[in-house]
Amino acid sequence: MKNASIMLDHQPPAVVFERLPDGDAVVRLYDNIKDAADVAQPGETDPEQEPGSAYLADEVMFMLPAARAAEETRESVAADFSGWWKYGEAWEGQEKAPTVEERLAVMEDFMVAIMEG
C-alpha cells in the first residue's frame, strides 16, 4: 500500500521492520524524506514550526506472513530497497484480514467486558 507525501512528526528511517507477536511482520519503507520546512511554499510555513519538527516522505507499507518474516530482517529489506518498494506498492492486504463484522464483534465483546468488570 503506497502513501505519497505523508506528513510525519519525526524523521523516519528508510526501513521500519516490526515483528508482531504472531510472527508476522509489518514493514514500512520511506523514500524522498524531506524536512517540511525545506519544501514549503512561501506563505505556507508556520512561523512557530521549527526546522526538523515535521517531515514529508513517500511511504509503502505491507505485511509479511510469519514464515516469510522469519527469513527477513531490516537489513535484508534495506539491501533490496527498490525490490521491496515495488512489492509494497503492489501489496493490497492480507487474505486472512478480519472482516468488518468480525472486527465489530470483537469491539462489542470488549465493551461488554469493560462494563461488566
Short mmCIF file of N, CA and C in Angstrom, two decimals, residues 20-26 62-69 91-100 102-103 106:
data_model
loop_
_atom_site.label_atom_id
_atom_site.label_comp_id
_atom_site.label_asym_id
_atom_site.label_seq_id
_atom_site.Cartn_x
_atom_site.Cartn_y
_atom_site.Cartn_z
N LEU A 20 5.52 -8.89 14.86
CA LEU A 20 4.32 -8.96 15.68
C LEU A 20 4.35 -10.23 16.53
N PRO A 21 3.57 -10.27 17.61
CA PRO A 21 3.57 -11.46 18.48
C PRO A 21 3.24 -12.77 17.77
N ASP A 22 2.44 -12.72 16.71
CA ASP A 22 2.08 -13.95 15.99
C ASP A 22 3.14 -14.39 14.98
N GLY A 23 4.24 -13.63 14.89
CA GLY A 23 5.33 -13.98 13.97
C GLY A 23 5.30 -13.22 12.66
N ASP A 24 4.14 -12.64 12.32
CA ASP A 24 4.06 -11.80 11.13
C ASP A 24 4.93 -10.56 11.35
N ALA A 25 5.15 -9.80 10.29
CA ALA A 25 5.91 -8.56 10.41
C ALA A 25 5.23 -7.47 9.60
N VAL A 26 5.26 -6.27 10.15
CA VAL A 26 4.81 -5.08 9.43
C VAL A 26 6.06 -4.39 8.92
N PHE A 62 3.49 -2.91 4.10
CA PHE A 62 2.97 -4.23 3.79
C PHE A 62 3.25 -5.17 4.95
N MET A 63 2.53 -6.27 4.94
CA MET A 63 2.71 -7.31 5.95
C MET A 63 3.45 -8.49 5.34
N LEU A 64 4.26 -9.12 6.15
CA LEU A 64 4.90 -10.38 5.76
C LEU A 64 4.37 -11.46 6.68
N PRO A 65 3.90 -12.60 6.12
CA PRO A 65 3.45 -13.69 6.98
C PRO A 65 4.64 -14.26 7.76
N ALA A 66 4.33 -14.94 8.86
CA ALA A 66 5.37 -15.42 9.79
C ALA A 66 6.47 -16.21 9.10
N ALA A 67 6.11 -17.10 8.18
CA ALA A 67 7.14 -17.92 7.52
C ALA A 67 8.12 -17.06 6.74
N ARG A 68 7.61 -16.06 6.05
CA ARG A 68 8.49 -15.17 5.27
C ARG A 68 9.21 -14.18 6.18
N ALA A 69 8.52 -13.71 7.22
CA ALA A 69 9.13 -12.74 8.14
C ALA A 69 10.33 -13.35 8.87
N TRP A 91 1.17 -4.40 -2.98
CA TRP A 91 0.51 -5.13 -1.90
C TRP A 91 -0.86 -4.53 -1.63
N GLU A 92 -1.87 -5.38 -1.58
CA GLU A 92 -3.24 -4.89 -1.38
C GLU A 92 -3.84 -5.36 -0.07
N GLY A 93 -3.12 -6.05 0.74
CA GLY A 93 -3.65 -6.52 2.02
C GLY A 93 -3.52 -8.03 2.12
N GLN A 94 -3.74 -8.48 3.30
CA GLN A 94 -3.59 -9.90 3.53
C GLN A 94 -4.93 -10.62 3.41
N GLU A 95 -4.87 -11.85 2.95
CA GLU A 95 -6.09 -12.62 2.75
C GLU A 95 -6.77 -12.96 4.06
N LYS A 96 -6.02 -13.11 5.14
CA LYS A 96 -6.62 -13.51 6.40
C LYS A 96 -7.08 -12.33 7.25
N ALA A 97 -7.14 -11.15 6.67
CA ALA A 97 -7.60 -9.98 7.42
C ALA A 97 -9.04 -10.18 7.85
N PRO A 98 -9.38 -9.79 9.09
CA PRO A 98 -10.75 -9.96 9.56
C PRO A 98 -11.72 -9.07 8.81
N THR A 99 -12.95 -9.54 8.71
CA THR A 99 -13.99 -8.74 8.06
C THR A 99 -14.43 -7.63 9.00
N VAL A 100 -15.17 -6.68 8.48
CA VAL A 100 -15.70 -5.60 9.30
C VAL A 100 -16.59 -6.18 10.40
N GLU A 102 -16.41 -9.13 11.82
CA GLU A 102 -15.57 -9.77 12.83
C GLU A 102 -14.92 -8.73 13.74
N ARG A 103 -14.45 -7.65 13.15
CA ARG A 103 -13.84 -6.59 13.95
C ARG A 103 -14.86 -5.94 14.88
N VAL A 106 -15.60 -8.17 17.91
CA VAL A 106 -14.53 -8.09 18.90
C VAL A 106 -14.68 -6.81 19.73
#
